[in-house]
Tab-separated table of N, CA, C and O in Angstrom:
chain	number	residue	atom	x	y	z
Z	127	MET	N	-20.211	4.945	6.794
Z	127	MET	CA	-19.113	4.003	6.935
Z	127	MET	C	-19.637	2.591	6.691
Z	127	MET	O	-20.709	2.230	7.151
Z	128	ASN	N	-18.874	1.801	5.972
Z	128	ASN	CA	-19.239	0.418	5.702
Z	128	ASN	C	-19.083	-0.421	6.965
Z	128	ASN	O	-18.106	-0.267	7.681
Z	129	PRO	N	-20.010	-1.342	7.221
Z	129	PRO	CA	-19.902	-2.173	8.427
Z	129	PRO	C	-18.665	-3.053	8.399
Z	129	PRO	O	-18.168	-3.454	9.449
Z	130	TRP	N	-18.153	-3.361	7.197
Z	130	TRP	CA	-16.996	-4.250	7.098
Z	130	TRP	C	-15.656	-3.541	7.242
Z	130	TRP	O	-14.615	-4.173	7.166
Z	131	ASN	N	-15.656	-2.236	7.482
Z	131	ASN	CA	-14.387	-1.563	7.774
Z	131	ASN	C	-13.847	-2.080	9.098
Z	131	ASN	O	-14.549	-2.096	10.103
Z	132	VAL	N	-12.608	-2.517	9.086
Z	132	VAL	CA	-11.976	-3.029	10.301
Z	132	VAL	C	-11.565	-1.847	11.172
Z	132	VAL	O	-10.964	-0.889	10.697
Z	133	GLN	N	-11.902	-1.924	12.453
Z	133	GLN	CA	-11.552	-0.876	13.407
Z	133	GLN	C	-10.357	-1.254	14.263
Z	133	GLN	O	-9.623	-0.390	14.724
Z	134	HIS	N	-10.180	-2.565	14.484
Z	134	HIS	CA	-9.090	-3.031	15.346
Z	134	HIS	C	-8.618	-4.394	14.875
Z	134	HIS	O	-9.430	-5.237	14.483
Z	135	VAL	N	-7.307	-4.605	14.923
Z	135	VAL	CA	-6.734	-5.914	14.624
Z	135	VAL	C	-5.591	-6.168	15.588
Z	135	VAL	O	-4.893	-5.231	15.997
Z	136	GLU	N	-5.438	-7.419	15.965
Z	136	GLU	CA	-4.357	-7.808	16.871
Z	136	GLU	C	-3.920	-9.223	16.532
Z	136	GLU	O	-4.763	-10.117	16.352
Z	137	ALA	N	-2.621	-9.428	16.435
Z	137	ALA	CA	-2.091	-10.784	16.271
Z	137	ALA	C	-2.219	-11.483	17.614
Z	137	ALA	O	-1.708	-11.006	18.619
Z	138	THR	N	-2.922	-12.606	17.629
Z	138	THR	CA	-3.174	-13.310	18.881
Z	138	THR	C	-2.461	-14.654	18.939
Z	138	THR	O	-2.666	-15.412	19.885
Z	139	GLY	N	-1.659	-14.940	17.964
Z	139	GLY	CA	-0.910	-16.186	17.926
Z	139	GLY	C	-0.250	-16.331	16.575
Z	139	GLY	O	-0.374	-15.460	15.718
Z	140	ASP	N	0.453	-17.427	16.401
Z	140	ASP	CA	1.047	-17.695	15.103
Z	140	ASP	C	-0.059	-17.843	14.070
Z	140	ASP	O	-0.954	-18.677	14.233
Z	141	ARG	N	-0.006	-16.998	13.090
Z	141	ARG	CA	-0.958	-17.064	11.973
Z	141	ARG	C	-2.407	-16.864	12.386
Z	141	ARG	O	-3.322	-17.386	11.765
Z	142	GLN	N	-2.646	-16.087	13.436
Z	142	GLN	CA	-4.019	-15.829	13.871
Z	142	GLN	C	-4.189	-14.367	14.264
Z	142	GLN	O	-3.339	-13.799	14.937
Z	143	LEU	N	-5.319	-13.795	13.840
Z	143	LEU	CA	-5.650	-12.407	14.136
Z	143	LEU	C	-7.023	-12.324	14.785
Z	143	LEU	O	-7.920	-13.099	14.442
Z	144	ALA	N	-7.190	-11.375	15.684
Z	144	ALA	CA	-8.503	-11.007	16.200
Z	144	ALA	C	-8.866	-9.685	15.551
Z	144	ALA	O	-8.036	-8.770	15.490
Z	145	VAL	N	-10.098	-9.574	15.032
Z	145	VAL	CA	-10.530	-8.349	14.367
Z	145	VAL	C	-11.863	-7.875	14.927
Z	145	VAL	O	-12.679	-8.678	15.388
Z	146	ILE	N	-12.050	-6.558	14.881
Z	146	ILE	CA	-13.328	-5.943	15.236
Z	146	ILE	C	-13.687	-4.983	14.114
Z	146	ILE	O	-12.866	-4.159	13.699
Z	147	PHE	N	-14.927	-5.090	13.644
Z	147	PHE	CA	-15.407	-4.269	12.532
Z	147	PHE	C	-16.164	-3.046	13.038
Z	147	PHE	O	-16.509	-2.953	14.218
Z	148	ALA	N	-16.458	-2.135	12.131
Z	148	ALA	CA	-17.112	-0.867	12.461
Z	148	ALA	C	-18.460	-1.061	13.152
Z	148	ALA	O	-18.841	-0.246	13.987
Z	149	ASP	N	-19.176	-2.122	12.814
Z	149	ASP	CA	-20.482	-2.348	13.434
Z	149	ASP	C	-20.404	-3.164	14.726
Z	149	ASP	O	-21.422	-3.535	15.298
Z	150	GLY	N	-19.173	-3.468	15.191
Z	150	GLY	CA	-18.985	-4.195	16.440
Z	150	GLY	C	-18.803	-5.696	16.275
Z	150	GLY	O	-18.464	-6.380	17.239
Z	151	LEU	N	-19.025	-6.224	15.069
Z	151	LEU	CA	-18.794	-7.647	14.826
Z	151	LEU	C	-17.328	-7.959	15.094
Z	151	LEU	O	-16.440	-7.233	14.658
Z	152	ALA	N	-17.079	-9.046	15.813
Z	152	ALA	CA	-15.709	-9.452	16.136
Z	152	ALA	C	-15.519	-10.904	15.729
Z	152	ALA	O	-16.465	-11.695	15.738
Z	153	GLY	N	-14.288	-11.240	15.375
Z	153	GLY	CA	-14.002	-12.610	14.994
Z	153	GLY	C	-12.519	-12.863	14.850
Z	153	GLY	O	-11.692	-12.032	15.228
Z	154	VAL	N	-12.214	-14.016	14.267
Z	154	VAL	CA	-10.842	-14.491	14.150
Z	154	VAL	C	-10.523	-14.767	12.690
Z	154	VAL	O	-11.360	-15.277	11.942
Z	155	VAL	N	-9.285	-14.436	12.312
Z	155	VAL	CA	-8.750	-14.781	10.995
Z	155	VAL	C	-7.596	-15.738	11.234
Z	155	VAL	O	-6.707	-15.449	12.031
Z	156	ARG	N	-7.627	-16.869	10.535
Z	156	ARG	CA	-6.548	-17.859	10.654
Z	156	ARG	C	-5.962	-18.121	9.277
Z	156	ARG	O	-6.699	-18.263	8.303
Z	157	PHE	N	-4.646	-18.198	9.227
Z	157	PHE	CA	-3.931	-18.522	7.994
Z	157	PHE	C	-3.443	-19.952	8.066
Z	157	PHE	O	-2.706	-20.307	8.982
Z	158	SER	N	-3.835	-20.783	7.111
Z	158	SER	CA	-3.272	-22.126	7.053
Z	158	SER	C	-1.901	-22.030	6.386
Z	158	SER	O	-1.606	-21.083	5.644
Z	159	GLU	N	-1.077	-23.001	6.651
Z	159	GLU	CA	0.273	-23.049	6.075
Z	159	GLU	C	0.224	-22.952	4.554
Z	159	GLU	O	1.039	-22.283	3.934
Z	160	SER	N	-0.753	-23.597	3.945
Z	160	SER	CA	-0.846	-23.627	2.484
Z	160	SER	C	-1.148	-22.264	1.876
Z	160	SER	O	-0.938	-22.055	0.687
Z	161	HIS	N	-1.639	-21.319	2.666
Z	161	HIS	CA	-1.956	-19.976	2.155
Z	161	HIS	C	-0.736	-19.049	2.161
Z	161	HIS	O	-0.752	-17.996	1.537
Z	162	LEU	N	0.310	-19.421	2.860
Z	162	LEU	CA	1.462	-18.540	3.035
Z	162	LEU	C	2.493	-18.718	1.932
Z	162	LEU	O	3.620	-19.158	2.155
Z	163	HIS	N	2.097	-18.351	0.731
Z	163	HIS	CA	2.996	-18.370	-0.426
Z	163	HIS	C	2.711	-17.122	-1.260
Z	163	HIS	O	1.758	-16.385	-0.984
Z	164	GLY	N	3.534	-16.859	-2.234
Z	164	GLY	CA	3.357	-15.649	-3.046
Z	164	GLY	C	3.491	-14.413	-2.183
Z	164	GLY	O	4.400	-14.317	-1.354
Z	165	VAL	N	2.559	-13.469	-2.322
Z	165	VAL	CA	2.633	-12.225	-1.542
Z	165	VAL	C	2.480	-12.473	-0.043
Z	165	VAL	O	2.914	-11.662	0.764
Z	166	PHE	N	1.879	-13.601	0.337
Z	166	PHE	CA	1.683	-13.910	1.755
Z	166	PHE	C	2.892	-14.584	2.398
Z	166	PHE	O	2.901	-14.837	3.594
Z	167	GLU	N	3.916	-14.876	1.633
Z	167	GLU	CA	5.127	-15.534	2.135
Z	167	GLU	C	5.730	-14.778	3.325
Z	167	GLU	O	6.198	-15.384	4.294
Z	168	ALA	N	5.731	-13.456	3.277
Z	168	ALA	CA	6.322	-12.642	4.352
Z	168	ALA	C	5.666	-12.892	5.702
Z	168	ALA	O	6.286	-12.700	6.754
Z	169	LEU	N	4.411	-13.346	5.698
Z	169	LEU	CA	3.685	-13.566	6.949
Z	169	LEU	C	4.162	-14.804	7.701
Z	169	LEU	O	3.771	-15.035	8.841
Z	170	ARG	N	5.035	-15.588	7.090
Z	170	ARG	CA	5.613	-16.755	7.781
Z	170	ARG	C	6.503	-16.323	8.945
Z	170	ARG	O	6.652	-17.044	9.918
Z	171	GLU	N	7.088	-15.137	8.845
Z	171	GLU	CA	7.989	-14.624	9.883
Z	171	GLU	C	7.151	-14.054	11.029
Z	171	GLU	O	6.465	-13.039	10.853
Z	172	PRO	N	7.168	-14.694	12.219
Z	172	PRO	CA	6.318	-14.251	13.324
Z	172	PRO	C	6.487	-12.779	13.703
Z	172	PRO	O	5.499	-12.104	14.004
Z	173	SER	N	7.706	-12.266	13.705
Z	173	SER	CA	7.896	-10.866	14.098
Z	173	SER	C	7.245	-9.919	13.089
Z	173	SER	O	6.728	-8.871	13.468
Z	174	PHE	N	7.242	-10.279	11.822
Z	174	PHE	CA	6.569	-9.467	10.811
Z	174	PHE	C	5.051	-9.607	10.935
Z	174	PHE	O	4.322	-8.620	10.887
Z	175	PHE	N	4.575	-10.821	11.139
Z	175	PHE	CA	3.143	-11.069	11.278
Z	175	PHE	C	2.545	-10.210	12.390
Z	175	PHE	O	1.460	-9.649	12.235
Z	176	ARG	N	3.274	-10.080	13.497
Z	176	ARG	CA	2.783	-9.312	14.652
Z	176	ARG	C	2.728	-7.804	14.402
Z	176	ARG	O	2.150	-7.074	15.199
Z	177	GLN	N	3.292	-7.327	13.303
Z	177	GLN	CA	3.274	-5.898	12.988
Z	177	GLN	C	1.993	-5.468	12.272
Z	177	GLN	O	1.886	-4.351	11.788
Z	178	VAL	N	1.018	-6.332	12.220
Z	178	VAL	CA	-0.255	-6.050	11.549
Z	178	VAL	C	-0.891	-4.775	12.109
Z	178	VAL	O	-0.753	-4.459	13.297
Z	179	PHE	N	-1.579	-4.045	11.251
Z	179	PHE	CA	-2.290	-2.842	11.674
Z	179	PHE	C	-3.458	-2.583	10.722
Z	179	PHE	O	-3.601	-3.253	9.693
Z	180	VAL	N	-4.298	-1.616	11.073
Z	180	VAL	CA	-5.435	-1.233	10.240
Z	180	VAL	C	-5.112	0.084	9.556
Z	180	VAL	O	-4.669	1.044	10.198
Z	181	GLU	N	-5.346	0.111	8.246
Z	181	GLU	CA	-5.175	1.342	7.473
Z	181	GLU	C	-6.406	1.513	6.591
Z	181	GLU	O	-6.695	0.647	5.757
Z	182	HIS	N	-7.127	2.591	6.812
Z	182	HIS	CA	-8.338	2.897	6.034
Z	182	HIS	C	-9.324	1.729	6.031
Z	182	HIS	O	-9.887	1.382	4.999
Z	183	GLY	N	-9.497	1.087	7.192
Z	183	GLY	CA	-10.467	0.012	7.327
Z	183	GLY	C	-10.018	-1.342	6.822
Z	183	GLY	O	-10.799	-2.285	6.778
Z	184	THR	N	-8.741	-1.450	6.449
Z	184	THR	CA	-8.206	-2.690	5.887
Z	184	THR	C	-7.051	-3.202	6.739
Z	184	THR	O	-6.212	-2.427	7.174
Z	185	VAL	N	-6.994	-4.512	6.933
Z	185	VAL	CA	-5.894	-5.147	7.645
Z	185	VAL	C	-4.693	-5.217	6.696
Z	185	VAL	O	-4.813	-5.687	5.569
Z	186	THR	N	-3.543	-4.746	7.179
Z	186	THR	CA	-2.346	-4.705	6.343
Z	186	THR	C	-1.094	-4.846	7.200
Z	186	THR	O	-1.173	-4.895	8.420
Z	187	TRP	N	0.052	-4.893	6.535
Z	187	TRP	CA	1.353	-4.991	7.202
Z	187	TRP	C	2.273	-3.931	6.635
Z	187	TRP	O	2.116	-3.519	5.472
Z	188	PRO	N	3.257	-3.465	7.403
Z	188	PRO	CA	4.108	-2.349	6.960
Z	188	PRO	C	4.955	-2.674	5.726
Z	188	PRO	O	5.464	-3.785	5.590
Z	189	GLY	N	5.058	-1.673	4.838
Z	189	GLY	CA	5.917	-1.762	3.667
Z	189	GLY	C	5.631	-2.958	2.805
Z	189	GLY	O	6.488	-3.417	2.061
Z	190	SER	N	4.445	-3.455	2.888
Z	190	SER	CA	4.132	-4.723	2.256
Z	190	SER	C	3.047	-4.562	1.210
Z	190	SER	O	2.255	-3.630	1.253
Z	191	GLN	N	3.015	-5.493	0.326
Z	191	GLN	CA	1.941	-5.572	-0.653
Z	191	GLN	C	0.782	-6.403	-0.103
Z	191	GLN	O	-0.178	-6.664	-0.816
Z	192	VAL	N	0.886	-6.821	1.141
Z	192	VAL	CA	-0.095	-7.737	1.726
Z	192	VAL	C	-1.194	-6.964	2.447
Z	192	VAL	O	-0.922	-6.140	3.315
Z	193	ASP	N	-2.439	-7.239	2.073
Z	193	ASP	CA	-3.586	-6.771	2.842
Z	193	ASP	C	-4.708	-7.787	2.655
Z	193	ASP	O	-4.599	-8.700	1.840
Z	194	LEU	N	-5.734	-7.638	3.450
Z	194	LEU	CA	-6.846	-8.585	3.416
Z	194	LEU	C	-8.130	-7.868	3.028
Z	194	LEU	O	-8.391	-6.765	3.510
Z	195	ALA	N	-8.925	-8.488	2.193
Z	195	ALA	CA	-10.193	-7.908	1.734
Z	195	ALA	C	-11.187	-7.843	2.896
Z	195	ALA	O	-11.652	-8.880	3.370
Z	196	PRO	N	-11.508	-6.642	3.368
Z	196	PRO	CA	-12.370	-6.546	4.545
Z	196	PRO	C	-13.791	-7.048	4.303
Z	196	PRO	O	-14.407	-7.588	5.217
Z	197	ASP	N	-14.314	-6.916	3.099
Z	197	ASP	CA	-15.678	-7.367	2.842
Z	197	ASP	C	-15.781	-8.893	2.880
Z	197	ASP	O	-16.704	-9.448	3.473
Z	198	ALA	N	-14.804	-9.586	2.290
Z	198	ALA	CA	-14.793	-11.054	2.339
Z	198	ALA	C	-14.578	-11.542	3.766
Z	198	ALA	O	-15.214	-12.511	4.210
Z	199	MET	N	-13.691	-10.867	4.504
Z	199	MET	CA	-13.431	-11.215	5.896
Z	199	MET	C	-14.712	-11.058	6.722
Z	199	MET	O	-15.070	-11.937	7.510
Z	200	TYR	N	-15.395	-9.947	6.535
Z	200	TYR	CA	-16.630	-9.658	7.264
Z	200	TYR	C	-17.680	-10.738	7.005
Z	200	TYR	O	-18.277	-11.268	7.941
Z	201	ASP	N	-17.893	-11.076	5.731
Z	201	ASP	CA	-18.910	-12.075	5.384
Z	201	ASP	C	-18.613	-13.422	6.030
Z	201	ASP	O	-19.512	-14.067	6.577
Z	202	ALA	N	-17.349	-13.860	5.983
Z	202	ALA	CA	-16.973	-15.148	6.561
Z	202	ALA	C	-17.123	-15.135	8.083
Z	202	ALA	O	-17.633	-16.097	8.671
Z	203	ILE	N	-16.705	-14.058	8.717
Z	203	ILE	CA	-16.803	-13.974	10.179
Z	203	ILE	C	-18.255	-13.848	10.628
Z	203	ILE	O	-18.657	-14.458	11.616
Z	204	LYS	N	-19.047	-13.121	9.878
Z	204	LYS	CA	-20.475	-13.007	10.228
Z	204	LYS	C	-21.154	-14.378	10.141
Z	204	LYS	O	-21.981	-14.712	10.981
Z	205	ALA	N	-20.771	-15.171	9.167
Z	205	ALA	CA	-21.369	-16.488	8.984
Z	205	ALA	C	-20.808	-17.547	9.939
Z	205	ALA	O	-21.556	-18.410	10.414
Z	206	ASN	N	-19.503	-17.473	10.231
Z	206	ASN	CA	-18.840	-18.569	10.951
Z	206	ASN	C	-18.066	-18.161	12.197
Z	206	ASN	O	-17.548	-19.028	12.894
Z	207	GLY	N	-17.869	-16.864	12.403
Z	207	GLY	CA	-17.058	-16.408	13.527
Z	207	GLY	C	-15.562	-16.438	13.240
Z	207	GLY	O	-14.782	-15.869	13.978
Z	208	THR	N	-15.185	-17.129	12.162
Z	208	THR	CA	-13.779	-17.294	11.798
Z	208	THR	C	-13.659	-17.243	10.277
Z	208	THR	O	-14.532	-17.736	9.560
Z	209	TRP	N	-12.564	-16.662	9.821
Z	209	TRP	CA	-12.216	-16.710	8.399
Z	209	TRP	C	-10.898	-17.447	8.289
Z	209	TRP	O	-9.873	-16.989	8.815
Z	210	VAL	N	-10.910	-18.612	7.654
Z	210	VAL	CA	-9.708	-19.403	7.488
Z	210	VAL	C	-9.219	-19.235	6.059
Z	210	VAL	O	-9.943	-19.559	5.109
Z	211	LEU	N	-8.005	-18.722	5.923
Z	211	LEU	CA	-7.398	-18.547	4.608
Z	211	LEU	C	-6.577	-19.790	4.305
Z	211	LEU	O	-5.605	-20.075	4.984
Z	212	GLN	N	-6.987	-20.538	3.290
Z	212	GLN	CA	-6.351	-21.803	2.958
Z	212	GLN	C	-5.727	-21.758	1.571
Z	212	GLN	O	-6.210	-21.170	0.706
């Protein structure tokens, strides 16, 4: 199993997620307002944002084309504790 496979995700606020990876690394993902366009536009709706879940090691949302690259997320969190999508 890849260490960057996400094992747990939880919406912890508006535009913020807490994640835990397969190797136990934990951190935060934050979305800046400027990132919420195109396919990420749907994440502006708080009730939809809170429906986040993990599927096959990837953070995603239901019925959506939106997911997050777990390897890039892992690298940023390992380096900084936080991944800010701007």
